[in-house]
Amino acid sequence: MTAQKIPLAGVIGSPISHSKSPQLHGHWLKTHGLPGYYIPMDVSSDNLRQVITTLPKMGFVGVNITIPHKEAVLGLADIVTDRATLIGAANTLIFRKDGKIQADNTDGYGFIENLKSGAPDWIPTQGPAAILGAGGAARAVIASLLDAGVPEILLSNRTRVRAEKLKSDFGNRVQVVDWVQAGNILEEVALVVNTSSLGMIGKPEMRVPLDGLRAGTVVTDLVYTPLKTRLLTTAEDLGCVTVDGLGMLLHQAVPAFERWFGVRPTVDSATRAAALR
Ligand code: NAP
């Protein structure tokens, strides 16, 4: 009789010490009484291929992938899901029983689930969305909003050419707005999303003028350190419906945990508390 292997999972990035994923998955393993461990791993780009091909042999069922490896892992996977292909990056690897490595991207799913839970009255088809920032996270947000039926996305980024690239990848429902005009689009939209790193601890503050925000507009920030960014505090003062970025992190982890450990976890206040611990 062979002993049942204890499943292992983890997160690979560099640096990795800031990651909240170990507390999050550790909390779910504990609350569901499941055997398993979730381990943070600081891996350089030079070692990425060797580490990823070795992990399945050590009992790993999959890993999360974070900065700076989200794009590079696509080239190491045998199977890439449609949404990871569309986004051009993966945040989740599944080491399948047939030996194949599957790459997926659950960031867009996490983003939409967080919005649904934080702003349940938001209807995707009811109006355009403004997106500030055009980096890696913006790709997942745009893909998920277009998929949800948002009619138009007004995209503004400091480096305009990056926004133009997203428009050419995602098509005519994306319109590029110059960064100096970003404040002017806020009054026309039903949803505002900050996907830039502005407002994050250690980064510059968001300087986009926010006085055009209308009461009732849904405003969400991907930045979750701090939980209440200046964008969210100002939007709240103006009567907007605000949704912080921590929920996206929690929701994007749900499908991966289910694939790896066989139980679909729920996101609740205890999950938030565990991630913040
Ligand atoms: P990224 O690819 O490095 O993109 C950074 C974005 O921020 C770019 O649009 C960049 O504009 C903009 N930016 C940086 N400094 C700026 C400045 N001084 N002025 C104006 N714009 C500036 O990073 P990312 O992966 O997209 O992540 C962006 C943020 O989202 C990070 O804070 C990350 O922690 C957060 N995030 C949160 C979640 C979640 O689950 N809540 C998930 C993913 C990411 P340029 O193109 O001009 O450089």
Short mmCIF file of C-alpha atoms and ligand atoms in Angstrom, two decimals:
data_model
loop_
_atom_site.label_atom_id
_atom_site.label_comp_id
_atom_site.label_asym_id
_atom_site.label_seq_id
_atom_site.Cartn_x
_atom_site.Cartn_y
_atom_site.Cartn_z
CA MET A 1 0.00 0.00 0.00
CA THR A 2 1.42 3.42 -0.95
CA ALA A 3 0.96 6.36 1.39
CA GLN A 4 -1.20 9.25 0.13
CA LYS A 5 1.08 12.13 -0.95
CA ILE A 6 0.51 15.46 0.80
CA PRO A 7 -0.22 18.01 -1.96
CA LEU A 8 2.11 20.99 -2.18
CA ALA A 9 1.47 24.34 -3.85
CA GLY A 10 3.06 27.77 -3.64
CA VAL A 11 3.82 31.08 -5.25
CA ILE A 12 6.85 31.89 -7.38
CA GLY A 13 8.10 35.44 -7.89
CA SER A 14 10.99 37.73 -7.05
CA PRO A 15 10.76 39.35 -4.56
CA ILE A 16 8.14 37.24 -2.81
CA SER A 17 8.25 38.15 0.89
CA HIS A 18 5.34 40.65 0.50
CA SER A 19 2.94 38.02 -0.89
CA LYS A 20 -0.32 37.47 1.01
CA SER A 21 -1.04 34.21 -0.81
CA PRO A 22 0.64 31.91 1.77
CA GLN A 23 -1.64 33.24 4.57
CA LEU A 24 -4.65 33.00 2.29
CA HIS A 25 -4.16 29.41 1.09
CA GLY A 26 -2.93 28.39 4.55
CA HIS A 27 -6.19 29.72 6.00
CA TRP A 28 -8.31 27.74 3.52
CA LEU A 29 -6.31 24.54 4.08
CA LYS A 30 -6.83 24.92 7.81
CA THR A 31 -10.53 25.82 7.72
CA HIS A 32 -11.31 22.91 5.38
CA GLY A 33 -9.14 20.50 7.41
CA LEU A 34 -7.16 19.56 4.28
CA PRO A 35 -3.65 18.12 4.21
CA GLY A 36 -1.28 20.31 2.18
CA TYR A 37 1.20 23.16 2.28
CA TYR A 38 1.51 26.45 0.34
CA ILE A 39 5.04 27.81 0.12
CA PRO A 40 6.47 31.19 -1.07
CA MET A 41 9.47 30.70 -3.41
CA ASP A 42 11.86 33.43 -4.53
CA VAL A 43 13.08 32.28 -7.94
CA SER A 44 15.22 34.25 -10.42
CA SER A 45 14.46 34.31 -14.14
CA ASP A 46 17.60 32.23 -14.80
CA ASN A 47 16.31 29.39 -12.64
CA LEU A 48 12.62 29.56 -13.56
CA ARG A 49 12.54 26.75 -16.13
CA GLN A 50 14.51 24.32 -13.96
CA VAL A 51 12.39 25.04 -10.87
CA ILE A 52 9.07 24.66 -12.70
CA THR A 53 10.00 21.39 -14.35
CA THR A 54 11.29 20.00 -11.03
CA LEU A 55 8.34 20.95 -8.78
CA PRO A 56 5.89 18.27 -10.09
CA LYS A 57 8.47 15.59 -9.26
CA MET A 58 8.52 16.88 -5.65
CA GLY A 59 4.78 16.53 -5.08
CA PHE A 60 3.65 19.98 -6.17
CA VAL A 61 0.16 20.09 -7.72
CA GLY A 62 0.61 23.65 -9.00
CA VAL A 63 1.87 27.13 -8.25
CA ASN A 64 0.84 30.74 -8.52
CA ILE A 65 3.11 32.95 -10.58
CA THR A 66 3.74 36.59 -9.84
CA ILE A 67 6.01 39.46 -10.93
CA PRO A 68 8.33 39.19 -12.89
CA HIS A 69 7.49 35.74 -14.33
CA LYS A 70 3.83 36.02 -15.43
CA GLU A 71 4.68 36.31 -19.15
CA ALA A 72 7.70 33.99 -19.19
CA VAL A 73 5.78 30.98 -17.82
CA LEU A 74 3.57 30.88 -20.92
CA GLY A 75 6.60 29.57 -22.79
CA LEU A 76 7.12 26.80 -20.22
CA ALA A 77 3.55 25.44 -20.28
CA ASP A 78 2.27 22.57 -22.44
CA ILE A 79 -1.28 23.95 -22.41
CA VAL A 80 -2.27 27.64 -22.15
CA THR A 81 -5.94 28.47 -21.53
CA ASP A 82 -7.71 30.87 -23.88
CA ARG A 83 -7.96 33.58 -21.25
CA ALA A 84 -4.22 33.36 -20.41
CA THR A 85 -3.44 33.56 -24.14
CA LEU A 86 -5.69 36.61 -24.53
CA ILE A 87 -4.17 38.33 -21.51
CA GLY A 88 -0.63 37.31 -22.52
CA ALA A 89 0.29 36.22 -19.00
CA ALA A 90 -0.44 33.49 -16.46
CA ASN A 91 -0.86 33.68 -12.70
CA THR A 92 -1.62 29.99 -12.11
CA LEU A 93 0.08 26.75 -13.16
CA ILE A 94 -1.56 23.37 -12.76
CA PHE A 95 0.69 20.30 -12.78
CA ARG A 96 -1.68 17.76 -14.30
CA LYS A 97 -1.69 14.04 -13.55
CA ASP A 98 -0.79 13.32 -17.21
CA GLY A 99 2.48 15.23 -16.68
CA LYS A 100 1.43 18.30 -18.64
CA ILE A 101 1.77 21.83 -17.26
CA GLN A 102 -1.32 24.00 -17.77
CA ALA A 103 -1.10 27.80 -17.53
CA ASP A 104 -4.17 29.85 -16.64
CA ASN A 105 -4.94 33.44 -15.72
CA THR A 106 -7.56 34.00 -13.01
CA ASP A 107 -6.86 37.72 -12.42
CA GLY A 108 -9.78 38.82 -14.62
CA TYR A 109 -12.11 36.36 -12.89
CA GLY A 110 -10.95 37.69 -9.50
CA PHE A 111 -11.48 41.27 -10.63
CA ILE A 112 -15.06 40.66 -11.80
CA GLU A 113 -16.02 38.56 -8.76
CA ASN A 114 -14.69 41.29 -6.47
CA LEU A 115 -16.78 43.91 -8.30
CA LYS A 116 -19.89 41.72 -8.16
CA SER A 117 -19.49 41.27 -4.45
CA GLY A 118 -18.47 44.86 -3.58
CA ALA A 119 -20.84 46.64 -6.00
CA PRO A 120 -23.73 44.22 -6.54
CA ASP A 121 -25.83 46.87 -8.34
CA TRP A 122 -23.19 47.50 -11.01
CA ILE A 123 -24.46 46.34 -14.42
CA PRO A 124 -21.62 45.85 -16.94
CA THR A 125 -23.72 46.83 -19.97
CA GLN A 126 -25.03 50.07 -18.44
CA GLY A 127 -22.12 52.32 -19.43
CA PRO A 128 -18.47 52.80 -20.33
CA ALA A 129 -15.55 52.16 -17.99
CA ALA A 130 -12.45 54.31 -17.43
CA ILE A 131 -9.22 52.44 -16.84
CA LEU A 132 -6.15 54.22 -15.50
CA GLY A 133 -2.92 52.36 -16.24
CA ALA A 134 -1.99 49.97 -19.05
CA GLY A 135 0.44 47.49 -17.47
CA GLY A 136 0.07 43.74 -16.99
CA ALA A 137 -2.90 43.97 -14.62
CA ALA A 138 -4.79 46.22 -17.07
CA ARG A 139 -4.76 43.45 -19.69
CA ALA A 140 -6.65 41.08 -17.36
CA VAL A 141 -9.09 43.84 -16.35
CA ILE A 142 -9.81 44.84 -19.97
CA ALA A 143 -10.29 41.23 -21.09
CA SER A 144 -12.75 40.55 -18.27
CA LEU A 145 -14.71 43.80 -18.72
CA LEU A 146 -15.11 43.25 -22.48
CA ASP A 147 -16.16 39.67 -21.79
CA ALA A 148 -18.72 40.91 -19.21
CA GLY A 149 -20.30 43.19 -21.88
CA VAL A 150 -18.98 46.67 -21.00
CA PRO A 151 -19.80 48.70 -24.14
CA GLU A 152 -16.69 50.91 -24.21
CA ILE A 153 -13.42 51.26 -22.32
CA LEU A 154 -11.65 54.63 -22.07
CA LEU A 155 -8.02 53.77 -21.37
CA SER A 156 -5.48 56.27 -20.12
CA ASN A 157 -1.85 55.63 -19.32
CA ARG A 158 1.20 57.80 -18.62
CA THR A 159 3.02 56.10 -21.50
CA ARG A 160 0.48 56.45 -24.29
CA VAL A 161 2.09 53.88 -26.59
CA ARG A 162 1.37 51.13 -24.03
CA ALA A 163 -2.32 52.02 -24.08
CA GLU A 164 -2.28 52.07 -27.91
CA LYS A 165 -0.83 48.54 -27.85
CA LEU A 166 -3.75 47.36 -25.69
CA LYS A 167 -6.21 48.99 -28.07
CA SER A 168 -4.64 47.17 -31.00
CA ASP A 169 -4.80 43.87 -29.05
CA PHE A 170 -8.36 44.26 -27.74
CA GLY A 171 -10.07 46.15 -30.56
CA ASN A 172 -12.32 49.13 -31.11
CA ARG A 173 -14.28 48.97 -27.88
CA VAL A 174 -11.08 50.33 -26.28
CA GLN A 175 -10.43 54.07 -26.82
CA VAL A 176 -7.18 55.70 -25.73
CA VAL A 177 -7.31 58.98 -23.82
CA ASP A 178 -4.20 61.08 -23.21
CA TRP A 179 -2.91 60.90 -19.61
CA VAL A 180 -3.27 64.68 -19.16
CA GLN A 181 -6.98 64.31 -20.06
CA ALA A 182 -7.62 61.37 -17.71
CA GLY A 183 -9.56 63.48 -15.19
CA ASN A 184 -12.01 64.59 -17.90
CA ILE A 185 -13.35 61.11 -18.65
CA LEU A 186 -14.39 60.28 -15.10
CA GLU A 187 -17.76 62.01 -15.32
CA GLU A 188 -18.79 60.06 -18.44
CA VAL A 189 -18.38 56.55 -17.06
CA ALA A 190 -20.21 54.05 -14.86
CA LEU A 191 -17.01 52.42 -13.59
CA VAL A 192 -13.50 53.71 -12.81
CA VAL A 193 -10.62 51.26 -12.31
CA ASN A 194 -7.11 52.16 -11.22
CA THR A 195 -4.79 49.48 -12.58
CA SER A 196 -1.67 51.64 -12.21
CA SER A 197 0.61 51.30 -9.22
CA LEU A 198 -0.07 54.93 -8.24
CA GLY A 199 -1.21 55.24 -4.64
CA MET A 200 0.58 52.07 -3.54
CA ILE A 201 2.83 52.36 -0.48
CA GLY A 202 6.26 53.41 -1.73
CA LYS A 203 4.91 54.71 -5.08
CA PRO A 204 3.81 58.25 -6.03
CA GLU A 205 0.29 59.38 -5.15
CA MET A 206 -2.47 59.44 -7.79
CA ARG A 207 -2.51 62.99 -9.23
CA VAL A 208 -5.36 62.58 -11.74
CA PRO A 209 -8.00 65.24 -10.85
CA LEU A 210 -10.93 63.39 -9.31
CA ASP A 211 -13.50 66.19 -8.94
CA GLY A 212 -15.38 64.96 -12.05
CA LEU A 213 -16.44 61.77 -10.29
CA ARG A 214 -20.23 61.50 -10.00
CA ALA A 215 -22.14 60.09 -7.01
CA GLY A 216 -23.13 56.50 -7.71
CA THR A 217 -20.18 55.76 -10.04
CA VAL A 218 -18.43 52.52 -9.08
CA VAL A 219 -14.74 53.12 -8.31
CA THR A 220 -12.27 50.34 -7.69
CA ASP A 221 -8.52 50.27 -7.12
CA LEU A 222 -6.29 47.28 -7.78
CA VAL A 223 -3.82 48.68 -5.25
CA TYR A 224 -4.52 47.14 -1.82
CA THR A 225 -1.58 48.46 0.19
CA PRO A 226 -3.00 50.66 1.62
CA LEU A 227 -6.52 49.22 1.54
CA LYS A 228 -8.01 52.70 1.28
CA THR A 229 -6.10 54.62 -1.36
CA ARG A 230 -6.57 58.33 -1.96
CA LEU A 231 -8.66 57.42 -5.02
CA LEU A 232 -11.06 55.37 -2.89
CA THR A 233 -11.23 57.88 -0.04
CA THR A 234 -11.98 60.77 -2.42
CA ALA A 235 -14.51 58.70 -4.36
CA GLU A 236 -16.25 57.71 -1.13
CA ASP A 237 -16.45 61.40 -0.08
CA LEU A 238 -18.08 62.18 -3.45
CA GLY A 239 -20.77 59.52 -2.98
CA CYS A 240 -19.29 56.85 -5.26
CA VAL A 241 -19.57 53.12 -4.59
CA THR A 242 -16.02 51.99 -3.76
CA VAL A 243 -14.45 48.54 -3.92
CA ASP A 244 -10.93 47.89 -2.63
CA GLY A 245 -8.34 45.70 -4.36
CA LEU A 246 -7.88 43.03 -1.69
CA GLY A 247 -11.01 41.17 -2.81
CA MET A 248 -9.54 40.69 -6.30
CA LEU A 249 -6.52 38.97 -4.77
CA LEU A 250 -8.79 36.71 -2.71
CA HIS A 251 -11.18 35.82 -5.54
CA GLN A 252 -8.43 35.09 -8.10
CA ALA A 253 -7.15 32.41 -5.73
CA VAL A 254 -10.44 30.47 -5.55
CA PRO A 255 -10.23 28.51 -8.87
CA ALA A 256 -6.59 27.58 -8.26
CA PHE A 257 -7.23 26.31 -4.74
CA GLU A 258 -10.13 24.23 -6.02
CA ARG A 259 -8.02 22.68 -8.81
CA TRP A 260 -5.11 21.90 -6.50
CA PHE A 261 -6.83 20.80 -3.31
CA GLY A 262 -10.28 19.63 -4.52
CA VAL A 263 -12.49 21.99 -2.48
CA ARG A 264 -13.96 25.32 -3.67
CA PRO A 265 -13.27 27.85 -0.88
CA THR A 266 -15.42 30.88 -0.14
CA VAL A 267 -14.28 34.47 0.24
CA ASP A 268 -15.65 35.95 3.47
CA SER A 269 -14.59 38.29 6.26
CA ALA A 270 -12.43 35.56 7.84
CA THR A 271 -10.60 35.15 4.52
CA ARG A 272 -9.92 38.89 4.39
CA ALA A 273 -8.68 38.88 7.97
CA ALA A 274 -6.38 35.93 7.25
CA ALA A 275 -4.86 37.65 4.22
CA LEU A 276 -4.29 40.84 6.22
CA ARG A 277 -2.69 39.04 9.15
P1 NAP B 1 2.97 47.09 -14.26
O1 NAP B 1 2.80 46.14 -15.39
O2 NAP B 1 4.36 47.41 -13.78
O3 NAP B 1 2.23 48.47 -14.65
C1 NAP B 1 2.33 49.60 -13.83
C2 NAP B 1 1.34 50.66 -14.31
O4 NAP B 1 1.43 51.77 -13.42
C3 NAP B 1 1.64 51.18 -15.72
O5 NAP B 1 0.44 51.55 -16.34
C4 NAP B 1 2.50 52.42 -15.40
O6 NAP B 1 2.48 53.39 -16.40
C5 NAP B 1 1.77 52.95 -14.17
N1 NAP B 1 2.65 53.83 -13.41
C6 NAP B 1 3.70 53.48 -12.64
N2 NAP B 1 4.27 54.60 -12.10
C7 NAP B 1 3.56 55.66 -12.57
C8 NAP B 1 3.66 57.07 -12.39
N3 NAP B 1 4.61 57.62 -11.61
N4 NAP B 1 2.76 57.86 -13.00
C9 NAP B 1 1.79 57.34 -13.79
N5 NAP B 1 1.66 56.01 -14.01
C10 NAP B 1 2.54 55.19 -13.41
O7 NAP B 1 2.21 46.57 -12.96
P2 NAP B 1 0.88 45.67 -12.89
O8 NAP B 1 1.26 44.25 -12.76
O9 NAP B 1 0.00 46.08 -13.99
O10 NAP B 1 0.29 46.12 -11.47
C11 NAP B 1 -0.26 47.41 -11.28
C12 NAP B 1 -0.81 47.54 -9.87
O11 NAP B 1 -1.88 46.63 -9.68
C13 NAP B 1 0.22 47.21 -8.79
O12 NAP B 1 0.04 48.11 -7.72
C14 NAP B 1 -0.18 45.80 -8.34
O13 NAP B 1 0.16 45.55 -7.00
C15 NAP B 1 -1.69 45.86 -8.52
N6 NAP B 1 -2.31 44.54 -8.72
C16 NAP B 1 -3.26 44.14 -7.84
C17 NAP B 1 -3.89 42.93 -8.03
C18 NAP B 1 -4.96 42.50 -7.05
O14 NAP B 1 -5.25 41.29 -6.97
N7 NAP B 1 -5.58 43.43 -6.36
C19 NAP B 1 -3.55 42.09 -9.11
C20 NAP B 1 -2.56 42.55 -10.00
C21 NAP B 1 -1.93 43.78 -9.79
P3 NAP B 1 3.62 53.41 -17.55
O15 NAP B 1 3.17 52.41 -18.59
O16 NAP B 1 3.63 54.80 -18.03
O17 NAP B 1 4.91 52.99 -16.88
#
